[in-house]
mmCIF file of C-alpha atoms and ligand atoms in Angstrom:
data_model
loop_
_atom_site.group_PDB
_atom_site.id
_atom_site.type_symbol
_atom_site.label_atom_id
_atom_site.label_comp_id
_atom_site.label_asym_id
_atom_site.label_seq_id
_atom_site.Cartn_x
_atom_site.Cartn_y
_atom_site.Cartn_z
ATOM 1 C CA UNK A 1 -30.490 -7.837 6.094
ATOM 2 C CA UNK A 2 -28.938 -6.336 8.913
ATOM 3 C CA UNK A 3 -24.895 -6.165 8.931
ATOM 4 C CA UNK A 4 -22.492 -6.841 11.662
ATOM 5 C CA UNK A 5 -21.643 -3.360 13.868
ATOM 6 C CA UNK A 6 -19.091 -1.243 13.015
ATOM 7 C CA UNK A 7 -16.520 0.084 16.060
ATOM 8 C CA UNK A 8 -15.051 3.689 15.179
ATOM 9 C CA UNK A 9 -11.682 4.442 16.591
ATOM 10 C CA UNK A 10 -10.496 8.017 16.335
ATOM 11 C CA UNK A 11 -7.494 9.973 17.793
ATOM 12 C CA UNK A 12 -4.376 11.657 17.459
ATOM 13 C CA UNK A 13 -1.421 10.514 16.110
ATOM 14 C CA UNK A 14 0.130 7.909 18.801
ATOM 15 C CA UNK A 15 -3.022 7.718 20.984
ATOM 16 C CA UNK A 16 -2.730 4.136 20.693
ATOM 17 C CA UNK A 17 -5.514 3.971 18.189
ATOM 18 C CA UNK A 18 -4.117 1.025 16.222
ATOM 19 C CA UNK A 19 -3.219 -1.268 19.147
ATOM 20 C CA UNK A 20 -6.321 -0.953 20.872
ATOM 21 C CA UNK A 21 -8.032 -1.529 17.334
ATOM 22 C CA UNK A 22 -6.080 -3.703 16.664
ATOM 23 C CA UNK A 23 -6.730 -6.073 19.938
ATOM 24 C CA UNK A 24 -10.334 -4.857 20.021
ATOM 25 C CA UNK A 25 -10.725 -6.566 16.456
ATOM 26 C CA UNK A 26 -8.578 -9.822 17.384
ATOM 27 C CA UNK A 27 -10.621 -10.211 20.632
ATOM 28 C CA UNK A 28 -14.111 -9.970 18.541
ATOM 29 C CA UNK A 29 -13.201 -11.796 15.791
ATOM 30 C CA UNK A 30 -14.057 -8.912 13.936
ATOM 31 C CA UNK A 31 -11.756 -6.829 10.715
ATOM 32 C CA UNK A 32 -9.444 -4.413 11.380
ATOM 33 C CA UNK A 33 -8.751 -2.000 9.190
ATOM 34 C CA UNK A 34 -6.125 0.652 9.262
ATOM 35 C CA UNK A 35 -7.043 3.952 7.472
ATOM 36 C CA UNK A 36 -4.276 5.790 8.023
ATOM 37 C CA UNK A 37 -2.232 3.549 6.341
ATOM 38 C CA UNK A 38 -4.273 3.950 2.912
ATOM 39 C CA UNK A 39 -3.165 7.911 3.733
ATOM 40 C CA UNK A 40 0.675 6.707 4.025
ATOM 41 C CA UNK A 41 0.225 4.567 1.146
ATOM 42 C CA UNK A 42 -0.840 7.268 -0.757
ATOM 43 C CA UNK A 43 1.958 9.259 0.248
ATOM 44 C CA UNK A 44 4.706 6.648 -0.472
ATOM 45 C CA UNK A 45 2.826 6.798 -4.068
ATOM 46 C CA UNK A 46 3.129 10.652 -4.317
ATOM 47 C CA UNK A 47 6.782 10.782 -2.985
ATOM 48 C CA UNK A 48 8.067 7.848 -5.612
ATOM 49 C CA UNK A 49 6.517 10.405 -7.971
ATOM 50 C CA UNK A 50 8.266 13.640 -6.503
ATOM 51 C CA UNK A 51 4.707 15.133 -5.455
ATOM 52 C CA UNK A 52 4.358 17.741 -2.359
ATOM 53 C CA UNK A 53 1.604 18.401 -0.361
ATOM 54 C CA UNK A 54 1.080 21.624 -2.683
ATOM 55 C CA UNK A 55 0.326 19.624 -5.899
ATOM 56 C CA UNK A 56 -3.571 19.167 -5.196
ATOM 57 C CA UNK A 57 -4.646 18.130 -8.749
ATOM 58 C CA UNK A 58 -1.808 15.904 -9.362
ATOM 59 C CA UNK A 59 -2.685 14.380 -5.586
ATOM 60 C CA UNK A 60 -6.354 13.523 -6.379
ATOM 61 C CA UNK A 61 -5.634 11.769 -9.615
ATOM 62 C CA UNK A 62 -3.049 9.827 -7.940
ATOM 63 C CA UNK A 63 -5.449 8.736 -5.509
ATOM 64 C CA UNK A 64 -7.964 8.014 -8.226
ATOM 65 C CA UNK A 65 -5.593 6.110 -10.666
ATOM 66 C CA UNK A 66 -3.646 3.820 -8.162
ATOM 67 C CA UNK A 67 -4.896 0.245 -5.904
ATOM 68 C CA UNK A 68 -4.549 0.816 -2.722
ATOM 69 C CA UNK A 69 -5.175 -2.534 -1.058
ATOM 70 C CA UNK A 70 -5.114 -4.012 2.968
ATOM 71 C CA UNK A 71 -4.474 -7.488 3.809
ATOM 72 C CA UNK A 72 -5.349 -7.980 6.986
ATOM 73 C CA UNK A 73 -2.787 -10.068 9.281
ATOM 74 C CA UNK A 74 -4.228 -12.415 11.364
ATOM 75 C CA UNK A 75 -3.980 -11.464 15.268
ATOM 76 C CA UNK A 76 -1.878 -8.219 13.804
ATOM 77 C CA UNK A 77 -2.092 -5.241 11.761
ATOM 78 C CA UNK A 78 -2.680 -5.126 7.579
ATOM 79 C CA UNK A 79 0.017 -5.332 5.264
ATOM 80 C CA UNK A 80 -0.376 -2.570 2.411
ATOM 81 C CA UNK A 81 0.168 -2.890 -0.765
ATOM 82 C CA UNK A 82 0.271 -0.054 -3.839
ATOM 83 C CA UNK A 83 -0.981 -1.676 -7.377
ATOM 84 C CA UNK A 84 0.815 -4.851 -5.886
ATOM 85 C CA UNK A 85 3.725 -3.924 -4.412
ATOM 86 C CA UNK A 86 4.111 -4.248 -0.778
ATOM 87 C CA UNK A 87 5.099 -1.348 1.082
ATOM 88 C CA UNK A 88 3.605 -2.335 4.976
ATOM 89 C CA UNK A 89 7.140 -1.246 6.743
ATOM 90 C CA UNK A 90 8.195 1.662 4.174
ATOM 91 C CA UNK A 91 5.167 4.045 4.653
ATOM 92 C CA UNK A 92 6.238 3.839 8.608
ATOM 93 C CA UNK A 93 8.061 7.140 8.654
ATOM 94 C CA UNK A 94 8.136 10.180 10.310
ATOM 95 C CA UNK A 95 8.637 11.688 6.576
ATOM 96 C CA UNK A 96 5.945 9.430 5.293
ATOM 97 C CA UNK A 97 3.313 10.228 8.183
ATOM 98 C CA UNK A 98 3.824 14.142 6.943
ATOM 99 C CA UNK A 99 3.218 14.087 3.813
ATOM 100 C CA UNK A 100 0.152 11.684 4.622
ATOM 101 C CA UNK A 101 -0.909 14.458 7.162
ATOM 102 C CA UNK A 102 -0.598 17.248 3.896
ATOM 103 C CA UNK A 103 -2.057 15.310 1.393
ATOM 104 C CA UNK A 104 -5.297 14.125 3.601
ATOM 105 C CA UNK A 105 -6.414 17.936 4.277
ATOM 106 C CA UNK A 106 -7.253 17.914 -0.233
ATOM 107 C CA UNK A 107 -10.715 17.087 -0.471
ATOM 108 C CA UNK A 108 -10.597 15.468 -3.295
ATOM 109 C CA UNK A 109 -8.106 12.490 -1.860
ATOM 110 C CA UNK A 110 -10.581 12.285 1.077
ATOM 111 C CA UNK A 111 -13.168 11.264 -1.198
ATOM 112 C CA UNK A 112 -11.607 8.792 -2.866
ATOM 113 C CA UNK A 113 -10.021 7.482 0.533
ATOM 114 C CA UNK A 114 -13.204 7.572 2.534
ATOM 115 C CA UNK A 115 -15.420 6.006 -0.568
ATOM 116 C CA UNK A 116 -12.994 3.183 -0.449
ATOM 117 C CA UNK A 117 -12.783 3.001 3.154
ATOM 118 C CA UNK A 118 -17.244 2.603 3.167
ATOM 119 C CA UNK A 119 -16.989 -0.350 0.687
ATOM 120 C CA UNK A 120 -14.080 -2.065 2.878
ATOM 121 C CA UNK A 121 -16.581 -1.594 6.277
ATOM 122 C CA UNK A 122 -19.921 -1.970 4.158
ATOM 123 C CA UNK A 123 -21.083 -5.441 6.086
ATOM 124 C CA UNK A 124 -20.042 -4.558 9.442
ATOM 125 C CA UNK A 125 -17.960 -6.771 11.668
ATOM 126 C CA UNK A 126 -15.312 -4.573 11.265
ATOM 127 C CA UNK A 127 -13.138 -2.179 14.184
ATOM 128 C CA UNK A 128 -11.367 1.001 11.583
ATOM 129 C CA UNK A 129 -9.405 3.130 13.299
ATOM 130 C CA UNK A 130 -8.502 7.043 11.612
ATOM 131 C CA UNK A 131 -8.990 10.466 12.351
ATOM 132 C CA UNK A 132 -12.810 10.930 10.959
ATOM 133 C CA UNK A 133 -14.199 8.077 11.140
ATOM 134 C CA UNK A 134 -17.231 8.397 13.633
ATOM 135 C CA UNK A 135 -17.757 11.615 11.943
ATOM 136 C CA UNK A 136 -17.663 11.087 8.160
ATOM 137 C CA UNK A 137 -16.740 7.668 7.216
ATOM 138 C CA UNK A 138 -18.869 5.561 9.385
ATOM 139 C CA UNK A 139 -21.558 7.911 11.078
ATOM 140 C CA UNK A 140 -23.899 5.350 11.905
ATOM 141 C CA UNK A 141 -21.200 2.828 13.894
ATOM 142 C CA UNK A 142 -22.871 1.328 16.521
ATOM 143 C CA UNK A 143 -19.101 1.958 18.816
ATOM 144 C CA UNK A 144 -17.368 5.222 18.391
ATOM 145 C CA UNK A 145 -14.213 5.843 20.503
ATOM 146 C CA UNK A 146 -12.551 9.022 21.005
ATOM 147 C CA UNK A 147 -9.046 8.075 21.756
ATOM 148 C CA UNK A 148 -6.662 10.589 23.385
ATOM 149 C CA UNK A 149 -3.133 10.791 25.673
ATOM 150 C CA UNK A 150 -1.415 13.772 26.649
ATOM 151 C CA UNK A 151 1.194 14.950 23.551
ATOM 152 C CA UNK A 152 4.430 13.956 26.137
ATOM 153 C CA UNK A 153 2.366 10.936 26.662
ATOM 154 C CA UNK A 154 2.293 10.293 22.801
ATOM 155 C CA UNK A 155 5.687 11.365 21.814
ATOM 156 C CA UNK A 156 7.022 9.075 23.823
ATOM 157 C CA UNK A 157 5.240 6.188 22.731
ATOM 158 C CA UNK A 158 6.049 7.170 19.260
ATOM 159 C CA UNK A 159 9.770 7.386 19.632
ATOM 160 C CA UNK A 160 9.344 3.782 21.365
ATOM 161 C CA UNK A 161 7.946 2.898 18.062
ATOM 162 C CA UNK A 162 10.533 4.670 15.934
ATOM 163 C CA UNK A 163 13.353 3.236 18.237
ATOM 164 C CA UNK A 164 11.856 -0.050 17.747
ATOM 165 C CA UNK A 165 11.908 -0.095 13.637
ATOM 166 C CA UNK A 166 15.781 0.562 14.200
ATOM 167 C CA UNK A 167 15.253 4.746 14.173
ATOM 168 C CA UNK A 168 16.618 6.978 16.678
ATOM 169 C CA UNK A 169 15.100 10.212 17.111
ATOM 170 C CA UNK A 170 15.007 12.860 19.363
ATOM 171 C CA UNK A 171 12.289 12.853 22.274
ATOM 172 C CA UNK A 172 11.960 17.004 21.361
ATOM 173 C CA UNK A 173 11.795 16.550 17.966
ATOM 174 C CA UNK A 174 8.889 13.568 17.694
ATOM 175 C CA UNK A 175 6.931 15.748 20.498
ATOM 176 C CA UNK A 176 7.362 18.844 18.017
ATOM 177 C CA UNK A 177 6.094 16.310 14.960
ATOM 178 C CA UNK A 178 2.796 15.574 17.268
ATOM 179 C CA UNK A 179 2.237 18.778 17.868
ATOM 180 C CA UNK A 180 2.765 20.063 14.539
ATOM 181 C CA UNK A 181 0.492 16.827 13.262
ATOM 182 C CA UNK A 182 -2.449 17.203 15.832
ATOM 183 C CA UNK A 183 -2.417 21.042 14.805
ATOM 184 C CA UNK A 184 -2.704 20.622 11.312
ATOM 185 C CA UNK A 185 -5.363 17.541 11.390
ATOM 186 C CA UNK A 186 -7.548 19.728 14.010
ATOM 187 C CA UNK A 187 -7.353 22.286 12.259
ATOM 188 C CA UNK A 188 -8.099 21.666 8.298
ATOM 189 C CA UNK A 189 -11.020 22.623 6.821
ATOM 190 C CA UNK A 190 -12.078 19.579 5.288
ATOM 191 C CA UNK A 191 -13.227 16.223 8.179
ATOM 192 C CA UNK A 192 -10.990 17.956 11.096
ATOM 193 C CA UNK A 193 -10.429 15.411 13.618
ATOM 194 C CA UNK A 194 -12.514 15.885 16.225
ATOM 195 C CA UNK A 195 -14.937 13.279 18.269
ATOM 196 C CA UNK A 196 -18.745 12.487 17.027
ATOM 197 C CA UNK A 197 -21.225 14.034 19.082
ATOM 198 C CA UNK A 198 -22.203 10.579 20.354
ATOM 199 C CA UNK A 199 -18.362 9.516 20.892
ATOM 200 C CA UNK A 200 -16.969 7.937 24.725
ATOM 201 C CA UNK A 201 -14.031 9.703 25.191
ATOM 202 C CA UNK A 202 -11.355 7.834 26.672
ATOM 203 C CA UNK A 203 -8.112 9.158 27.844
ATOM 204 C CA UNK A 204 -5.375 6.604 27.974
ATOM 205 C CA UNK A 205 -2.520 8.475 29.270
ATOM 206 C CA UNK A 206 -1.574 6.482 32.677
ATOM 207 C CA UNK A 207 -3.274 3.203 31.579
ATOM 208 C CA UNK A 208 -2.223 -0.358 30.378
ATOM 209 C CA UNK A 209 -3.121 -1.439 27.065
ATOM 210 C CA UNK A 210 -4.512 -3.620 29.030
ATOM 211 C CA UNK A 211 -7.130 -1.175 30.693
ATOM 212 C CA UNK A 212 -7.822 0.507 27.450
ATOM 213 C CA UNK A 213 -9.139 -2.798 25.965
ATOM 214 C CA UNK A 214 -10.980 -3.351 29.191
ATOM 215 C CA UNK A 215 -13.071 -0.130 28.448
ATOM 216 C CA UNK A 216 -13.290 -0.419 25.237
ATOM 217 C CA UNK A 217 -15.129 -3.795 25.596
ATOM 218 C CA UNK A 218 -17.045 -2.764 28.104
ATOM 219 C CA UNK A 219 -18.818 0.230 25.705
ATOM 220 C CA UNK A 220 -18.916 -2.953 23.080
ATOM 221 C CA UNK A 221 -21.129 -4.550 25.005
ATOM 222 C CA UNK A 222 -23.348 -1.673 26.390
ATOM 223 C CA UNK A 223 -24.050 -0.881 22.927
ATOM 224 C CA UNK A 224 -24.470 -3.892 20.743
ATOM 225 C CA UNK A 225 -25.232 -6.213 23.899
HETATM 226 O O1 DC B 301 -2.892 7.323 11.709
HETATM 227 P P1 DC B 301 -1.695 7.695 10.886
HETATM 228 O O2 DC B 301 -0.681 8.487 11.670
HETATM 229 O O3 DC B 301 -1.082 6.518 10.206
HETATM 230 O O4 DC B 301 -2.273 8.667 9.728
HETATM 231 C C1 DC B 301 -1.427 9.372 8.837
HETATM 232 C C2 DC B 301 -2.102 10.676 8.399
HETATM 233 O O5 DC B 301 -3.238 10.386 7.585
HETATM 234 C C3 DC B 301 -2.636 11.550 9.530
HETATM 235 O O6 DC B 301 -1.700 12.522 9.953
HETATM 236 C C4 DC B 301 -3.863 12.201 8.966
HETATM 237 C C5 DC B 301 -4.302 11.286 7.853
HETATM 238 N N1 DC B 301 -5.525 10.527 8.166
HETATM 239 C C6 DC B 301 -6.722 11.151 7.909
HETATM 240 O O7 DC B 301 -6.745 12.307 7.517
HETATM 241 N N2 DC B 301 -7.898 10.470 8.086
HETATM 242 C C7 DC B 301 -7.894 9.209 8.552
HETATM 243 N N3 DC B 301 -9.047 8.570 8.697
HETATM 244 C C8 DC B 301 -6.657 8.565 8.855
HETATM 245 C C9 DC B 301 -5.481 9.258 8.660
#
Protein backbone atom coordinates (compact mmCIF):
# COMPACT_ATOMS: atom_id res chain seq x y z
CA UNK A 1 0.00 0.00 0.00
CA UNK A 2 1.49 3.13 -0.78
CA UNK A 3 1.44 5.98 2.09
CA UNK A 4 0.70 9.59 1.85
CA UNK A 5 4.19 11.83 1.12
CA UNK A 6 6.14 13.05 3.65
CA UNK A 7 7.41 17.05 3.43
CA UNK A 8 10.90 17.52 5.30
CA UNK A 9 11.50 20.90 6.76
CA UNK A 10 15.00 21.62 7.99
CA UNK A 11 16.82 24.80 9.22
CA UNK A 12 18.32 26.77 11.77
CA UNK A 13 16.98 27.86 14.75
CA UNK A 14 14.37 30.82 13.82
CA UNK A 15 14.41 30.16 10.04
CA UNK A 16 10.81 30.09 10.24
CA UNK A 17 10.73 26.35 10.00
CA UNK A 18 7.66 25.87 12.20
CA UNK A 19 5.40 28.54 10.65
CA UNK A 20 5.94 27.60 7.26
CA UNK A 21 5.36 23.87 8.48
CA UNK A 22 3.06 24.72 10.21
CA UNK A 23 0.82 26.55 7.32
CA UNK A 24 2.24 24.11 4.77
CA UNK A 25 0.46 21.26 6.88
CA UNK A 26 -2.89 23.36 7.57
CA UNK A 27 -3.07 24.24 3.82
CA UNK A 28 -2.69 20.31 2.82
CA UNK A 29 -4.64 18.95 5.28
CA UNK A 30 -1.77 17.08 6.14
CA UNK A 31 0.09 16.44 10.16
CA UNK A 32 2.40 18.58 11.48
CA UNK A 33 4.71 17.55 13.64
CA UNK A 34 7.21 19.49 15.62
CA UNK A 35 10.51 17.63 16.41
CA UNK A 36 12.20 20.00 18.10
CA UNK A 37 9.80 20.19 20.60
CA UNK A 38 10.22 16.32 21.58
CA UNK A 39 14.14 17.76 22.02
CA UNK A 40 12.73 20.63 24.48
CA UNK A 41 10.54 18.22 26.05
CA UNK A 42 13.24 16.17 26.78
CA UNK A 43 15.11 18.89 28.19
CA UNK A 44 12.33 20.25 30.49
CA UNK A 45 12.48 16.37 31.68
CA UNK A 46 16.31 16.48 32.30
CA UNK A 47 16.27 19.99 33.97
CA UNK A 48 13.20 18.96 36.55
CA UNK A 49 15.77 16.24 37.25
CA UNK A 50 18.94 18.57 37.66
CA UNK A 51 20.66 16.86 34.48
CA UNK A 52 23.37 18.87 32.22
CA UNK A 53 24.23 18.38 28.90
CA UNK A 54 27.41 16.42 30.34
CA UNK A 55 25.37 13.56 31.94
CA UNK A 56 25.15 11.32 28.65
CA UNK A 57 24.08 8.01 30.31
CA UNK A 58 21.68 9.52 32.63
CA UNK A 59 20.31 11.57 29.27
CA UNK A 60 19.64 8.42 27.16
CA UNK A 61 17.76 6.58 29.84
CA UNK A 62 15.72 9.55 30.39
CA UNK A 63 14.84 9.58 26.92
CA UNK A 64 14.18 5.87 26.99
CA UNK A 65 12.08 5.75 30.27
CA UNK A 66 9.76 8.86 29.77
CA UNK A 67 6.32 9.52 27.09
CA UNK A 68 6.96 12.05 25.14
CA UNK A 69 3.69 12.73 23.33
CA UNK A 70 2.33 15.62 20.47
CA UNK A 71 -1.16 16.60 20.13
CA UNK A 72 -1.51 18.24 17.26
CA UNK A 73 -3.67 21.63 17.35
CA UNK A 74 -5.88 22.07 14.73
CA UNK A 75 -4.84 25.04 12.23
CA UNK A 76 -1.75 25.53 14.94
CA UNK A 77 1.17 23.98 16.39
CA UNK A 78 1.21 20.59 18.91
CA UNK A 79 0.79 20.82 22.44
CA UNK A 80 3.49 18.57 24.32
CA UNK A 81 3.05 16.67 26.91
CA UNK A 82 5.79 14.61 29.30
CA UNK A 83 4.14 11.18 30.79
CA UNK A 84 0.92 13.44 30.84
CA UNK A 85 1.72 16.54 31.93
CA UNK A 86 1.48 19.40 29.64
CA UNK A 87 4.37 21.48 29.22
CA UNK A 88 3.57 23.19 25.37
CA UNK A 89 4.51 26.95 26.71
CA UNK A 90 7.28 25.91 29.43
CA UNK A 91 9.84 24.18 27.08
CA UNK A 92 9.69 27.74 25.06
CA UNK A 93 12.88 29.12 26.52
CA UNK A 94 15.96 30.41 25.59
CA UNK A 95 17.33 28.13 28.65
CA UNK A 96 15.19 25.28 27.50
CA UNK A 97 16.21 25.51 23.65
CA UNK A 98 20.06 25.06 25.11
CA UNK A 99 19.95 22.40 26.87
CA UNK A 100 17.75 20.79 23.98
CA UNK A 101 20.64 21.91 21.61
CA UNK A 102 23.32 19.85 24.28
CA UNK A 103 21.40 17.01 24.88
CA UNK A 104 20.46 16.29 20.96
CA UNK A 105 24.34 16.06 19.92
CA UNK A 106 24.24 12.26 22.48
CA UNK A 107 23.60 9.65 20.13
CA UNK A 108 21.90 7.68 22.10
CA UNK A 109 18.83 10.39 22.69
CA UNK A 110 18.84 10.75 18.86
CA UNK A 111 17.90 7.30 18.55
CA UNK A 112 15.31 7.15 20.69
CA UNK A 113 14.00 10.66 19.36
CA UNK A 114 14.32 9.86 15.70
CA UNK A 115 12.80 6.07 16.20
CA UNK A 116 9.85 7.80 17.68
CA UNK A 117 9.76 10.51 15.30
CA UNK A 118 9.61 7.39 12.09
CA UNK A 119 6.58 5.74 13.83
CA UNK A 120 4.76 9.31 14.27
CA UNK A 121 5.46 9.99 10.14
CA UNK A 122 5.22 6.13 9.22
CA UNK A 123 1.87 6.63 6.84
CA UNK A 124 2.79 9.77 5.28
CA UNK A 125 0.52 12.77 5.08
CA UNK A 126 2.56 14.38 7.37
CA UNK A 127 4.91 18.03 7.02
CA UNK A 128 7.91 17.48 10.28
CA UNK A 129 9.98 20.12 10.60
CA UNK A 130 13.78 19.62 12.66
CA UNK A 131 17.25 19.88 11.99
CA UNK A 132 17.88 16.22 10.28
CA UNK A 133 15.12 15.32 8.99
CA UNK A 134 15.67 14.98 5.11
CA UNK A 135 18.87 13.47 6.11
CA UNK A 136 18.23 10.82 8.79
CA UNK A 137 14.74 10.73 9.91
CA UNK A 138 12.82 10.75 6.75
CA UNK A 139 15.36 10.12 3.79
CA UNK A 140 12.96 9.02 1.40
CA UNK A 141 10.34 12.28 1.78
CA UNK A 142 9.01 12.95 -1.34
CA UNK A 143 9.49 17.24 -0.23
CA UNK A 144 12.64 18.22 1.50
CA UNK A 145 13.15 21.94 2.30
CA UNK A 146 16.24 23.53 3.32
CA UNK A 147 15.12 26.50 5.23
CA UNK A 148 17.54 29.38 5.93
CA UNK A 149 17.61 33.49 6.85
CA UNK A 150 20.52 35.45 7.57
CA UNK A 151 21.47 35.09 11.66
CA UNK A 152 20.37 39.18 12.10
CA UNK A 153 17.48 38.05 10.08
CA UNK A 154 16.74 35.23 12.70
CA UNK A 155 17.59 36.92 15.87
CA UNK A 156 15.29 39.25 15.27
CA UNK A 157 12.47 37.17 14.60
CA UNK A 158 13.31 35.28 17.66
CA UNK A 159 13.33 38.15 20.06
CA UNK A 160 9.81 39.02 18.34
CA UNK A 161 8.91 35.67 19.60
CA UNK A 162 10.48 35.99 23.04
CA UNK A 163 8.96 39.59 23.35
CA UNK A 164 5.74 38.12 22.43
CA UNK A 165 5.58 35.23 25.34
CA UNK A 166 6.04 38.35 27.74
CA UNK A 167 10.25 38.05 27.63
CA UNK A 168 12.47 40.83 26.98
CA UNK A 169 15.79 40.14 25.79
CA UNK A 170 18.50 41.73 24.30
CA UNK A 171 18.72 41.91 20.33
CA UNK A 172 22.86 41.10 20.98
CA UNK A 173 22.32 38.56 23.21
CA UNK A 174 19.50 36.27 21.16
CA UNK A 175 21.86 36.94 17.93
CA UNK A 176 24.86 35.53 20.15
CA UNK A 177 22.32 32.41 21.24
CA UNK A 178 21.83 31.74 17.24
CA UNK A 179 25.07 31.84 16.61
CA UNK A 180 26.24 29.86 19.39
CA UNK A 181 23.10 27.29 18.48
CA UNK A 182 23.71 27.07 14.61
CA UNK A 183 27.51 26.43 15.57
CA UNK A 184 27.01 23.73 17.79
CA UNK A 185 24.08 21.87 15.66
CA UNK A 186 26.46 22.25 12.40
CA UNK A 187 28.95 21.18 13.92
CA UNK A 188 28.27 17.82 16.12
CA UNK A 189 29.34 14.74 15.14
CA UNK A 190 26.32 12.85 15.28
CA UNK A 191 23.11 14.04 12.24
CA UNK A 192 24.80 17.72 11.89
CA UNK A 193 22.30 19.87 10.37
CA UNK A 194 22.96 20.28 7.09
CA UNK A 195 20.55 19.99 3.78
CA UNK A 196 19.93 16.42 1.90
CA UNK A 197 21.67 16.18 -1.22
CA UNK A 198 18.31 16.33 -3.01
CA UNK A 199 17.05 19.39 -0.71
CA UNK A 200 15.51 23.07 -2.50
CA UNK A 201 17.12 25.49 -0.63
CA UNK A 202 15.15 28.39 0.13
CA UNK A 203 16.32 31.52 1.69
CA UNK A 204 13.62 33.48 3.40
CA UNK A 205 15.37 36.44 4.63
CA UNK A 206 13.42 39.50 2.81
CA UNK A 207 10.21 37.46 2.17
CA UNK A 208 6.56 37.27 3.55
CA UNK A 209 5.44 34.26 5.17
CA UNK A 210 3.40 34.64 2.67
CA UNK A 211 6.03 34.04 -0.21
CA UNK A 212 7.66 31.27 1.67
CA UNK A 213 4.39 29.23 1.58
CA UNK A 214 4.03 30.23 -2.02
CA UNK A 215 7.34 28.30 -2.80
CA UNK A 216 6.98 25.85 -0.73
CA UNK A 217 3.72 24.75 -2.49
CA UNK A 218 4.92 25.22 -5.54
CA UNK A 219 7.94 22.32 -4.95
CA UNK A 220 4.70 20.32 -3.37
CA UNK A 221 3.28 20.11 -6.39
CA UNK A 222 6.31 19.60 -8.77
CA UNK A 223 7.05 16.66 -6.79
CA UNK A 224 4.01 14.74 -5.74
CA UNK A 225 1.82 16.42 -8.63
O1 LIG B 1 13.76 23.63 16.60
P1 LIG B 1 14.04 23.89 18.05
O2 LIG B 1 14.79 25.17 18.27
O3 LIG B 1 12.81 23.81 18.89
O4 LIG B 1 15.01 22.67 18.50
C1 LIG B 1 15.64 22.64 19.77
C2 LIG B 1 16.97 21.88 19.67
O5 LIG B 1 16.72 20.50 19.42
C3 LIG B 1 17.90 22.33 18.55
O6 LIG B 1 18.83 23.31 18.98
C4 LIG B 1 18.60 21.09 18.11
C5 LIG B 1 17.68 19.97 18.53
N1 LIG B 1 17.00 19.32 17.39
C6 LIG B 1 17.68 18.31 16.76
O7 LIG B 1 18.83 18.03 17.08
N2 LIG B 1 17.07 17.60 15.76
C7 LIG B 1 15.83 17.91 15.36
N3 LIG B 1 15.26 17.19 14.40
C8 LIG B 1 15.13 18.98 15.99
C9 LIG B 1 15.75 19.68 17.00
Amino acid sequence: MSRRPQIAIDGPVASGKSTIARLIADRLGYTYIDSGAMYRALAWAARKRGLTGRQEEEAAALARDIAIRLEPIPGGGNRVFVDGVEITDEIRTLEIGQLASELSAIPAVRERLVAMQQEMAAEGGVVMEGRDIQTVVLPDAEVKIFLTASPEERARRRRLELQSRGTDVDFDQVLEEVKRRDHRDMNREHSPLRPAADAVHLDSTGLSIEQVVEKVLEIVKERCG
